[in-house]
mmCIF file with all atom_site columns, C-alpha atoms in Angstrom:
data_model
loop_
_atom_site.group_PDB
_atom_site.id
_atom_site.type_symbol
_atom_site.label_atom_id
_atom_site.label_alt_id
_atom_site.label_comp_id
_atom_site.label_asym_id
_atom_site.label_entity_id
_atom_site.label_seq_id
_atom_site.pdbx_PDB_ins_code
_atom_site.Cartn_x
_atom_site.Cartn_y
_atom_site.Cartn_z
_atom_site.occupancy
_atom_site.B_iso_or_equiv
_atom_site.pdbx_formal_charge
_atom_site.auth_seq_id
_atom_site.auth_comp_id
_atom_site.auth_asym_id
_atom_site.auth_atom_id
_atom_site.pdbx_PDB_model_num
ATOM 1   C CA . UNK A 1 1   ? 11.283  -5.186  -5.329  1.00 66.00 ? 1   UNK A CA 1
ATOM 2   C CA . UNK A 1 2   ? 8.054   -3.162  -5.241  1.00 67.00 ? 2   UNK A CA 1
ATOM 3   C CA . UNK A 1 3   ? 6.399   -2.078  -8.461  1.00 73.00 ? 3   UNK A CA 1
ATOM 4   C CA . UNK A 1 4   ? 7.411   1.394   -9.522  1.00 76.00 ? 4   UNK A CA 1
ATOM 5   C CA . UNK A 1 5   ? 4.833   4.110   -9.061  1.00 80.00 ? 5   UNK A CA 1
ATOM 6   C CA . UNK A 1 6   ? 7.183   6.833   -10.293 1.00 80.00 ? 6   UNK A CA 1
ATOM 7   C CA . UNK A 1 7   ? 5.200   7.536   -13.461 1.00 80.00 ? 7   UNK A CA 1
ATOM 8   C CA . UNK A 1 8   ? 1.959   7.794   -11.469 1.00 80.00 ? 8   UNK A CA 1
ATOM 9   C CA . UNK A 1 9   ? 3.315   9.981   -8.687  1.00 83.00 ? 9   UNK A CA 1
ATOM 10  C CA . UNK A 1 10  ? 5.339   12.259  -10.970 1.00 79.00 ? 10  UNK A CA 1
ATOM 11  C CA . UNK A 1 11  ? 2.299   13.032  -13.123 1.00 80.00 ? 11  UNK A CA 1
ATOM 12  C CA . UNK A 1 12  ? 0.143   13.636  -10.051 1.00 82.00 ? 12  UNK A CA 1
ATOM 13  C CA . UNK A 1 13  ? 2.690   15.976  -8.459  1.00 76.00 ? 13  UNK A CA 1
ATOM 14  C CA . UNK A 1 14  ? 3.062   17.959  -11.682 1.00 76.00 ? 14  UNK A CA 1
ATOM 15  C CA . UNK A 1 15  ? -0.704  18.349  -11.844 1.00 75.00 ? 15  UNK A CA 1
ATOM 16  C CA . UNK A 1 16  ? -0.820  19.651  -8.264  1.00 73.00 ? 16  UNK A CA 1
ATOM 17  C CA . UNK A 1 17  ? 2.327   21.784  -8.320  1.00 71.00 ? 17  UNK A CA 1
ATOM 18  C CA . UNK A 1 18  ? 0.453   24.823  -6.971  1.00 76.00 ? 18  UNK A CA 1
ATOM 19  C CA . UNK A 1 19  ? -1.345  23.006  -4.171  1.00 83.00 ? 19  UNK A CA 1
ATOM 20  C CA . UNK A 1 20  ? -0.507  23.448  -0.507  1.00 90.00 ? 20  UNK A CA 1
ATOM 21  C CA . UNK A 1 21  ? -1.144  20.422  1.664   1.00 92.00 ? 21  UNK A CA 1
ATOM 22  C CA . UNK A 1 22  ? -2.016  20.267  5.336   1.00 94.00 ? 22  UNK A CA 1
ATOM 23  C CA . UNK A 1 23  ? -1.213  16.890  6.853   1.00 95.00 ? 23  UNK A CA 1
ATOM 24  C CA . UNK A 1 24  ? -1.070  17.835  10.556  1.00 95.00 ? 24  UNK A CA 1
ATOM 25  C CA . UNK A 1 25  ? -4.371  16.132  11.436  1.00 95.00 ? 25  UNK A CA 1
ATOM 26  C CA . UNK A 1 26  ? -3.343  13.038  9.495   1.00 95.00 ? 26  UNK A CA 1
ATOM 27  C CA . UNK A 1 27  ? 0.024   12.970  11.212  1.00 95.00 ? 27  UNK A CA 1
ATOM 28  C CA . UNK A 1 28  ? -1.663  13.271  14.600  1.00 95.00 ? 28  UNK A CA 1
ATOM 29  C CA . UNK A 1 29  ? -3.942  10.322  13.839  1.00 95.00 ? 29  UNK A CA 1
ATOM 30  C CA . UNK A 1 30  ? -0.970  8.230   12.714  1.00 95.00 ? 30  UNK A CA 1
ATOM 31  C CA . UNK A 1 31  ? 0.954   9.029   15.902  1.00 90.00 ? 31  UNK A CA 1
ATOM 32  C CA . UNK A 1 32  ? -1.129  6.396   17.713  1.00 88.00 ? 32  UNK A CA 1
ATOM 33  C CA . UNK A 1 33  ? -0.307  2.793   16.833  1.00 87.00 ? 33  UNK A CA 1
ATOM 34  C CA . UNK A 1 34  ? -2.947  0.664   15.104  1.00 93.00 ? 34  UNK A CA 1
ATOM 35  C CA . UNK A 1 35  ? -4.737  3.745   13.787  1.00 96.00 ? 35  UNK A CA 1
ATOM 36  C CA . UNK A 1 36  ? -6.682  4.008   10.547  1.00 97.00 ? 36  UNK A CA 1
ATOM 37  C CA . UNK A 1 37  ? -7.219  7.113   8.429   1.00 98.00 ? 37  UNK A CA 1
ATOM 38  C CA . UNK A 1 38  ? -9.641  6.877   5.498   1.00 97.00 ? 38  UNK A CA 1
ATOM 39  C CA . UNK A 1 39  ? -9.527  9.607   2.862   1.00 97.00 ? 39  UNK A CA 1
ATOM 40  C CA . UNK A 1 40  ? -12.889 9.303   1.137   1.00 97.00 ? 40  UNK A CA 1
ATOM 41  C CA . UNK A 1 41  ? -13.959 11.262  -1.924  1.00 96.00 ? 41  UNK A CA 1
ATOM 42  C CA . UNK A 1 42  ? -15.472 11.031  -5.364  1.00 95.00 ? 42  UNK A CA 1
ATOM 43  C CA . UNK A 1 43  ? -13.494 10.729  -8.597  1.00 92.00 ? 43  UNK A CA 1
ATOM 44  C CA . UNK A 1 44  ? -11.565 13.901  -9.337  1.00 90.00 ? 44  UNK A CA 1
ATOM 45  C CA . UNK A 1 45  ? -11.396 15.154  -5.740  1.00 93.00 ? 45  UNK A CA 1
ATOM 46  C CA . UNK A 1 46  ? -7.658  14.535  -5.569  1.00 91.00 ? 46  UNK A CA 1
ATOM 47  C CA . UNK A 1 47  ? -7.281  11.422  -3.434  1.00 95.00 ? 47  UNK A CA 1
ATOM 48  C CA . UNK A 1 48  ? -4.384  10.000  -5.441  1.00 93.00 ? 48  UNK A CA 1
ATOM 49  C CA . UNK A 1 49  ? -2.847  13.471  -5.663  1.00 93.00 ? 49  UNK A CA 1
ATOM 50  C CA . UNK A 1 50  ? -2.792  13.516  -1.868  1.00 95.00 ? 50  UNK A CA 1
ATOM 51  C CA . UNK A 1 51  ? -1.189  10.068  -1.844  1.00 95.00 ? 51  UNK A CA 1
ATOM 52  C CA . UNK A 1 52  ? 1.530   11.237  -4.208  1.00 93.00 ? 52  UNK A CA 1
ATOM 53  C CA . UNK A 1 53  ? 2.110   14.303  -2.019  1.00 92.00 ? 53  UNK A CA 1
ATOM 54  C CA . UNK A 1 54  ? 2.434   12.110  1.072   1.00 94.00 ? 54  UNK A CA 1
ATOM 55  C CA . UNK A 1 55  ? 5.297   10.256  -0.620  1.00 92.00 ? 55  UNK A CA 1
ATOM 56  C CA . UNK A 1 56  ? 7.048   13.515  -1.480  1.00 88.00 ? 56  UNK A CA 1
ATOM 57  C CA . UNK A 1 57  ? 8.552   16.359  0.562   1.00 88.00 ? 57  UNK A CA 1
ATOM 58  C CA . UNK A 1 58  ? 5.120   17.515  1.740   1.00 88.00 ? 58  UNK A CA 1
ATOM 59  C CA . UNK A 1 59  ? 4.622   14.192  3.498   1.00 91.00 ? 59  UNK A CA 1
ATOM 60  C CA . UNK A 1 60  ? 7.675   14.632  5.682   1.00 91.00 ? 60  UNK A CA 1
ATOM 61  C CA . UNK A 1 61  ? 8.432   10.885  5.655   1.00 93.00 ? 61  UNK A CA 1
ATOM 62  C CA . UNK A 1 62  ? 5.128   10.112  7.372   1.00 96.00 ? 62  UNK A CA 1
ATOM 63  C CA . UNK A 1 63  ? 4.566   7.064   5.144   1.00 97.00 ? 63  UNK A CA 1
ATOM 64  C CA . UNK A 1 64  ? 6.921   4.099   5.412   1.00 97.00 ? 64  UNK A CA 1
ATOM 65  C CA . UNK A 1 65  ? 5.464   1.930   2.629   1.00 96.00 ? 65  UNK A CA 1
ATOM 66  C CA . UNK A 1 66  ? 2.794   2.399   -0.031  1.00 96.00 ? 66  UNK A CA 1
ATOM 67  C CA . UNK A 1 67  ? 0.722   0.545   -2.573  1.00 95.00 ? 67  UNK A CA 1
ATOM 68  C CA . UNK A 1 68  ? -1.313  2.076   -5.388  1.00 94.00 ? 68  UNK A CA 1
ATOM 69  C CA . UNK A 1 69  ? -4.244  -0.033  -6.589  1.00 94.00 ? 69  UNK A CA 1
ATOM 70  C CA . UNK A 1 70  ? -5.195  0.258   -10.243 1.00 91.00 ? 70  UNK A CA 1
ATOM 71  C CA . UNK A 1 71  ? -8.266  -1.303  -11.785 1.00 89.00 ? 71  UNK A CA 1
ATOM 72  C CA . UNK A 1 72  ? -6.594  -1.904  -15.152 1.00 89.00 ? 72  UNK A CA 1
ATOM 73  C CA . UNK A 1 73  ? -3.544  -3.639  -13.642 1.00 90.00 ? 73  UNK A CA 1
ATOM 74  C CA . UNK A 1 74  ? -4.325  -7.040  -12.133 1.00 89.00 ? 74  UNK A CA 1
ATOM 75  C CA . UNK A 1 75  ? -0.842  -7.341  -10.634 1.00 90.00 ? 75  UNK A CA 1
ATOM 76  C CA . UNK A 1 76  ? -1.658  -4.426  -8.331  1.00 92.00 ? 76  UNK A CA 1
ATOM 77  C CA . UNK A 1 77  ? -4.541  -6.453  -6.903  1.00 93.00 ? 77  UNK A CA 1
ATOM 78  C CA . UNK A 1 78  ? -2.463  -9.561  -6.192  1.00 94.00 ? 78  UNK A CA 1
ATOM 79  C CA . UNK A 1 79  ? -2.078  -10.050 -2.399  1.00 96.00 ? 79  UNK A CA 1
ATOM 80  C CA . UNK A 1 80  ? 1.196   -11.967 -2.770  1.00 96.00 ? 80  UNK A CA 1
ATOM 81  C CA . UNK A 1 81  ? 2.795   -9.199  -4.817  1.00 95.00 ? 81  UNK A CA 1
ATOM 82  C CA . UNK A 1 82  ? 1.517   -6.592  -2.380  1.00 96.00 ? 82  UNK A CA 1
ATOM 83  C CA . UNK A 1 83  ? 2.966   -8.457  0.603   1.00 97.00 ? 83  UNK A CA 1
ATOM 84  C CA . UNK A 1 84  ? 6.352   -8.743  -1.116  1.00 97.00 ? 84  UNK A CA 1
ATOM 85  C CA . UNK A 1 85  ? 6.292   -5.063  -2.036  1.00 96.00 ? 85  UNK A CA 1
ATOM 86  C CA . UNK A 1 86  ? 5.353   -3.812  1.430   1.00 97.00 ? 86  UNK A CA 1
ATOM 87  C CA . UNK A 1 87  ? 7.895   -6.113  3.079   1.00 97.00 ? 87  UNK A CA 1
ATOM 88  C CA . UNK A 1 88  ? 10.642  -4.821  0.793   1.00 96.00 ? 88  UNK A CA 1
ATOM 89  C CA . UNK A 1 89  ? 9.765   -1.196  1.536   1.00 96.00 ? 89  UNK A CA 1
ATOM 90  C CA . UNK A 1 90  ? 9.479   -1.722  5.286   1.00 97.00 ? 90  UNK A CA 1
ATOM 91  C CA . UNK A 1 91  ? 12.765  -3.640  5.425   1.00 97.00 ? 91  UNK A CA 1
ATOM 92  C CA . UNK A 1 92  ? 14.473  -0.673  3.793   1.00 96.00 ? 92  UNK A CA 1
ATOM 93  C CA . UNK A 1 93  ? 13.024  1.596   6.476   1.00 96.00 ? 93  UNK A CA 1
ATOM 94  C CA . UNK A 1 94  ? 13.352  -0.436  9.679   1.00 98.00 ? 94  UNK A CA 1
ATOM 95  C CA . UNK A 1 95  ? 16.297  -2.530  10.865  1.00 98.00 ? 95  UNK A CA 1
ATOM 96  C CA . UNK A 1 96  ? 13.946  -4.695  12.971  1.00 98.00 ? 96  UNK A CA 1
ATOM 97  C CA . UNK A 1 97  ? 11.929  -5.660  9.910   1.00 98.00 ? 97  UNK A CA 1
ATOM 98  C CA . UNK A 1 98  ? 15.043  -6.341  7.880   1.00 98.00 ? 98  UNK A CA 1
ATOM 99  C CA . UNK A 1 99  ? 16.544  -8.550  10.613  1.00 98.00 ? 99  UNK A CA 1
ATOM 100 C CA . UNK A 1 100 ? 13.323  -10.527 10.976  1.00 98.00 ? 100 UNK A CA 1
ATOM 101 C CA . UNK A 1 101 ? 13.098  -11.199 7.243   1.00 98.00 ? 101 UNK A CA 1
ATOM 102 C CA . UNK A 1 102 ? 16.771  -12.164 7.004   1.00 97.00 ? 102 UNK A CA 1
ATOM 103 C CA . UNK A 1 103 ? 16.261  -14.722 9.790   1.00 97.00 ? 103 UNK A CA 1
ATOM 104 C CA . UNK A 1 104 ? 13.631  -16.676 7.822   1.00 97.00 ? 104 UNK A CA 1
ATOM 105 C CA . UNK A 1 105 ? 14.629  -20.272 7.143   1.00 96.00 ? 105 UNK A CA 1
ATOM 106 C CA . UNK A 1 106 ? 15.223  -21.403 3.578   1.00 96.00 ? 106 UNK A CA 1
ATOM 107 C CA . UNK A 1 107 ? 12.096  -23.591 3.383   1.00 97.00 ? 107 UNK A CA 1
ATOM 108 C CA . UNK A 1 108 ? 9.828   -20.824 4.685   1.00 97.00 ? 108 UNK A CA 1
ATOM 109 C CA . UNK A 1 109 ? 11.509  -18.324 2.367   1.00 96.00 ? 109 UNK A CA 1
ATOM 110 C CA . UNK A 1 110 ? 10.727  -20.534 -0.623  1.00 97.00 ? 110 UNK A CA 1
ATOM 111 C CA . UNK A 1 111 ? 7.122   -21.029 0.512   1.00 98.00 ? 111 UNK A CA 1
ATOM 112 C CA . UNK A 1 112 ? 6.752   -17.263 0.987   1.00 97.00 ? 112 UNK A CA 1
ATOM 113 C CA . UNK A 1 113 ? 7.358   -16.801 -2.724  1.00 96.00 ? 113 UNK A CA 1
ATOM 114 C CA . UNK A 1 114 ? 4.190   -18.688 -3.654  1.00 97.00 ? 114 UNK A CA 1
ATOM 115 C CA . UNK A 1 115 ? 1.965   -19.042 -0.577  1.00 98.00 ? 115 UNK A CA 1
ATOM 116 C CA . UNK A 1 116 ? 0.020   -15.970 0.580   1.00 97.00 ? 116 UNK A CA 1
ATOM 117 C CA . UNK A 1 117 ? -0.491  -17.228 4.147   1.00 97.00 ? 117 UNK A CA 1
ATOM 118 C CA . UNK A 1 118 ? 3.193   -18.020 4.617   1.00 98.00 ? 118 UNK A CA 1
ATOM 119 C CA . UNK A 1 119 ? 4.251   -14.732 3.027   1.00 98.00 ? 119 UNK A CA 1
ATOM 120 C CA . UNK A 1 120 ? 1.885   -12.794 5.276   1.00 98.00 ? 120 UNK A CA 1
ATOM 121 C CA . UNK A 1 121 ? 3.225   -14.479 8.407   1.00 98.00 ? 121 UNK A CA 1
ATOM 122 C CA . UNK A 1 122 ? 6.924   -14.469 7.554   1.00 98.00 ? 122 UNK A CA 1
ATOM 123 C CA . UNK A 1 123 ? 7.259   -11.204 5.650   1.00 98.00 ? 123 UNK A CA 1
ATOM 124 C CA . UNK A 1 124 ? 4.762   -8.932  7.392   1.00 98.00 ? 124 UNK A CA 1
ATOM 125 C CA . UNK A 1 125 ? 3.251   -10.228 10.639  1.00 98.00 ? 125 UNK A CA 1
ATOM 126 C CA . UNK A 1 126 ? 6.419   -11.477 12.333  1.00 98.00 ? 126 UNK A CA 1
ATOM 127 C CA . UNK A 1 127 ? 8.530   -8.491  11.203  1.00 98.00 ? 127 UNK A CA 1
ATOM 128 C CA . UNK A 1 128 ? 5.827   -6.105  12.455  1.00 97.00 ? 128 UNK A CA 1
ATOM 129 C CA . UNK A 1 129 ? 5.763   -7.937  15.784  1.00 97.00 ? 129 UNK A CA 1
ATOM 130 C CA . UNK A 1 130 ? 9.512   -7.376  16.004  1.00 97.00 ? 130 UNK A CA 1
ATOM 131 C CA . UNK A 1 131 ? 8.908   -3.720  15.235  1.00 97.00 ? 131 UNK A CA 1
ATOM 132 C CA . UNK A 1 132 ? 6.303   -3.530  18.015  1.00 96.00 ? 132 UNK A CA 1
ATOM 133 C CA . UNK A 1 133 ? 8.781   -5.059  20.453  1.00 96.00 ? 133 UNK A CA 1
ATOM 134 C CA . UNK A 1 134 ? 11.115  -2.169  19.629  1.00 96.00 ? 134 UNK A CA 1
ATOM 135 C CA . UNK A 1 135 ? 8.212   0.248   20.242  1.00 95.00 ? 135 UNK A CA 1
ATOM 136 C CA . UNK A 1 136 ? 8.085   1.477   16.662  1.00 95.00 ? 136 UNK A CA 1
ATOM 137 C CA . UNK A 1 137 ? 5.079   1.863   14.378  1.00 95.00 ? 137 UNK A CA 1
ATOM 138 C CA . UNK A 1 138 ? 5.006   1.632   10.584  1.00 97.00 ? 138 UNK A CA 1
ATOM 139 C CA . UNK A 1 139 ? 2.620   3.720   8.509   1.00 97.00 ? 139 UNK A CA 1
ATOM 140 C CA . UNK A 1 140 ? 1.366   2.098   5.310   1.00 98.00 ? 140 UNK A CA 1
ATOM 141 C CA . UNK A 1 141 ? -0.551  3.912   2.567   1.00 98.00 ? 141 UNK A CA 1
ATOM 142 C CA . UNK A 1 142 ? -3.022  2.106   0.302   1.00 97.00 ? 142 UNK A CA 1
ATOM 143 C CA . UNK A 1 143 ? -4.294  4.308   -2.519  1.00 96.00 ? 143 UNK A CA 1
ATOM 144 C CA . UNK A 1 144 ? -7.547  3.760   -4.427  1.00 96.00 ? 144 UNK A CA 1
ATOM 145 C CA . UNK A 1 145 ? -8.800  0.734   -2.500  1.00 97.00 ? 145 UNK A CA 1
ATOM 146 C CA . UNK A 1 146 ? -12.043 0.775   -4.491  1.00 95.00 ? 146 UNK A CA 1
ATOM 147 C CA . UNK A 1 147 ? -10.101 0.100   -7.711  1.00 94.00 ? 147 UNK A CA 1
ATOM 148 C CA . UNK A 1 148 ? -9.376  -3.395  -6.419  1.00 94.00 ? 148 UNK A CA 1
ATOM 149 C CA . UNK A 1 149 ? -13.089 -4.260  -6.415  1.00 90.00 ? 149 UNK A CA 1
ATOM 150 C CA . UNK A 1 150 ? -13.988 -6.944  -8.918  1.00 81.00 ? 150 UNK A CA 1
ATOM 151 C CA . UNK A 1 151 ? -16.716 -9.561  -9.222  1.00 75.00 ? 151 UNK A CA 1
ATOM 152 C CA . UNK A 1 152 ? -17.879 -8.889  -5.679  1.00 78.00 ? 152 UNK A CA 1
ATOM 153 C CA . UNK A 1 153 ? -14.417 -9.515  -4.210  1.00 88.00 ? 153 UNK A CA 1
ATOM 154 C CA . UNK A 1 154 ? -11.783 -7.013  -3.129  1.00 94.00 ? 154 UNK A CA 1
ATOM 155 C CA . UNK A 1 155 ? -8.606  -9.007  -2.559  1.00 95.00 ? 155 UNK A CA 1
ATOM 156 C CA . UNK A 1 156 ? -6.692  -5.995  -1.280  1.00 97.00 ? 156 UNK A CA 1
ATOM 157 C CA . UNK A 1 157 ? -9.371  -5.366  1.347   1.00 97.00 ? 157 UNK A CA 1
ATOM 158 C CA . UNK A 1 158 ? -9.165  -9.060  2.242   1.00 96.00 ? 158 UNK A CA 1
ATOM 159 C CA . UNK A 1 159 ? -5.428  -8.708  2.771   1.00 97.00 ? 159 UNK A CA 1
ATOM 160 C CA . UNK A 1 160 ? -5.933  -5.663  4.994   1.00 97.00 ? 160 UNK A CA 1
ATOM 161 C CA . UNK A 1 161 ? -8.417  -7.663  7.062   1.00 97.00 ? 161 UNK A CA 1
ATOM 162 C CA . UNK A 1 162 ? -5.900  -10.478 7.524   1.00 97.00 ? 162 UNK A CA 1
ATOM 163 C CA . UNK A 1 163 ? -3.200  -8.016  8.565   1.00 96.00 ? 163 UNK A CA 1
ATOM 164 C CA . UNK A 1 164 ? -5.550  -6.399  11.063  1.00 96.00 ? 164 UNK A CA 1
ATOM 165 C CA . UNK A 1 165 ? -6.554  -9.765  12.544  1.00 95.00 ? 165 UNK A CA 1
ATOM 166 C CA . UNK A 1 166 ? -2.896  -10.430 13.287  1.00 95.00 ? 166 UNK A CA 1
ATOM 167 C CA . UNK A 1 167 ? -2.986  -7.339  15.563  1.00 93.00 ? 167 UNK A CA 1
ATOM 168 C CA . UNK A 1 168 ? 0.763   -6.745  15.536  1.00 95.00 ? 168 UNK A CA 1
ATOM 169 C CA . UNK A 1 169 ? 0.449   -3.421  17.362  1.00 93.00 ? 169 UNK A CA 1
ATOM 170 C CA . UNK A 1 170 ? 2.975   -1.861  14.989  1.00 96.00 ? 170 UNK A CA 1
ATOM 171 C CA . UNK A 1 171 ? 0.927   -0.835  11.966  1.00 96.00 ? 171 UNK A CA 1
ATOM 172 C CA . UNK A 1 172 ? -1.104  2.258   11.208  1.00 96.00 ? 172 UNK A CA 1
ATOM 173 C CA . UNK A 1 173 ? -2.897  2.574   7.908   1.00 97.00 ? 173 UNK A CA 1
ATOM 174 C CA . UNK A 1 174 ? -3.899  5.359   5.509   1.00 98.00 ? 174 UNK A CA 1
ATOM 175 C CA . UNK A 1 175 ? -6.429  4.315   2.869   1.00 98.00 ? 175 UNK A CA 1
ATOM 176 C CA . UNK A 1 176 ? -7.885  6.424   0.053   1.00 97.00 ? 176 UNK A CA 1
ATOM 177 C CA . UNK A 1 177 ? -11.109 5.348   -1.623  1.00 97.00 ? 177 UNK A CA 1
ATOM 178 C CA . UNK A 1 178 ? -14.364 6.390   -3.205  1.00 96.00 ? 178 UNK A CA 1
ATOM 179 C CA . UNK A 1 179 ? -17.467 6.220   -0.998  1.00 95.00 ? 179 UNK A CA 1
ATOM 180 C CA . UNK A 1 180 ? -18.926 3.467   -3.208  1.00 91.00 ? 180 UNK A CA 1
ATOM 181 C CA . UNK A 1 181 ? -19.097 0.595   -2.556  1.00 89.00 ? 181 UNK A CA 1
ATOM 182 C CA . UNK A 1 182 ? -19.986 1.627   0.985   1.00 92.00 ? 182 UNK A CA 1
ATOM 183 C CA . UNK A 1 183 ? -19.194 -1.875  2.251   1.00 93.00 ? 183 UNK A CA 1
ATOM 184 C CA . UNK A 1 184 ? -15.453 -1.195  1.979   1.00 95.00 ? 184 UNK A CA 1
ATOM 185 C CA . UNK A 1 185 ? -15.659 1.573   4.567   1.00 95.00 ? 185 UNK A CA 1
ATOM 186 C CA . UNK A 1 186 ? -17.984 -0.448  6.784   1.00 96.00 ? 186 UNK A CA 1
ATOM 187 C CA . UNK A 1 187 ? -15.617 -3.421  6.768   1.00 96.00 ? 187 UNK A CA 1
ATOM 188 C CA . UNK A 1 188 ? -12.642 -1.241  7.697   1.00 96.00 ? 188 UNK A CA 1
ATOM 189 C CA . UNK A 1 189 ? -14.597 0.394   10.511  1.00 96.00 ? 189 UNK A CA 1
ATOM 190 C CA . UNK A 1 190 ? -15.687 -3.005  11.800  1.00 96.00 ? 190 UNK A CA 1
ATOM 191 C CA . UNK A 1 191 ? -12.157 -4.413  11.762  1.00 96.00 ? 191 UNK A CA 1
ATOM 192 C CA . UNK A 1 192 ? -10.330 -1.416  13.190  1.00 95.00 ? 192 UNK A CA 1
ATOM 193 C CA . UNK A 1 193 ? -13.007 -0.063  15.509  1.00 95.00 ? 193 UNK A CA 1
ATOM 194 C CA . UNK A 1 194 ? -14.578 3.369   15.486  1.00 93.00 ? 194 UNK A CA 1
ATOM 195 C CA . UNK A 1 195 ? -12.220 4.706   18.158  1.00 93.00 ? 195 UNK A CA 1
ATOM 196 C CA . UNK A 1 196 ? -9.166  3.874   16.030  1.00 94.00 ? 196 UNK A CA 1
ATOM 197 C CA . UNK A 1 197 ? -10.585 5.216   12.772  1.00 96.00 ? 197 UNK A CA 1
ATOM 198 C CA . UNK A 1 198 ? -10.848 8.752   11.406  1.00 96.00 ? 198 UNK A CA 1
ATOM 199 C CA . UNK A 1 199 ? -12.351 9.770   8.090   1.00 97.00 ? 199 UNK A CA 1
ATOM 200 C CA . UNK A 1 200 ? -11.113 12.731  6.045   1.00 97.00 ? 200 UNK A CA 1
ATOM 201 C CA . UNK A 1 201 ? -12.418 14.469  2.944   1.00 97.00 ? 201 UNK A CA 1
ATOM 202 C CA . UNK A 1 202 ? -9.640  15.329  0.465   1.00 95.00 ? 202 UNK A CA 1
ATOM 203 C CA . UNK A 1 203 ? -10.360 19.046  0.909   1.00 94.00 ? 203 UNK A CA 1
ATOM 204 C CA . UNK A 1 204 ? -9.545  18.779  4.638   1.00 95.00 ? 204 UNK A CA 1
ATOM 205 C CA . UNK A 1 205 ? -5.940  17.923  3.784   1.00 96.00 ? 205 UNK A CA 1
ATOM 206 C CA . UNK A 1 206 ? -5.358  21.033  1.675   1.00 90.00 ? 206 UNK A CA 1
ATOM 207 C CA . UNK A 1 207 ? -4.978  24.628  2.737   1.00 83.00 ? 207 UNK A CA 1
#
């Protein structure tokens, strides 16, 4: 099961109870498969508030799975845990993903509990390929990517790079982050391509 973000999202929604959100441009970007939307802003500009809103009624079920990074919680930076969480959420949303995961052999299923490469292939890449074959696209939200930076390594960004290299054709991504370190944004642009990427300021997604 995915980690619970209920405490985070409830507090954020209470704080923004008077806000009116405008997600039309974001929804349009996500309507094309293999698209990337980066919401970039400084601390206090409301990036995580927007993420919480996207998971609520204002989001209109745009997001199919989400992960919230948190600097003080190492488990939220663990690629294996993130893969398991996203796979669980996507399997609850799409029959094709669920069927693909249920078809995994027992040996691979055991390996997927401890091996990141096996988990990525069996729990995300192959299920997303099945989703692409059914002409569906999943939208995944990653909040606060910069909070996974540590000792010059961002393991969450590394995972996103591996997912992108698989090029399943069935995944679009929303990422929120601070502008620093700038390398995070540059890496995402390099991997996804400028034509597939759109950057938003938090204020652009509010009325």
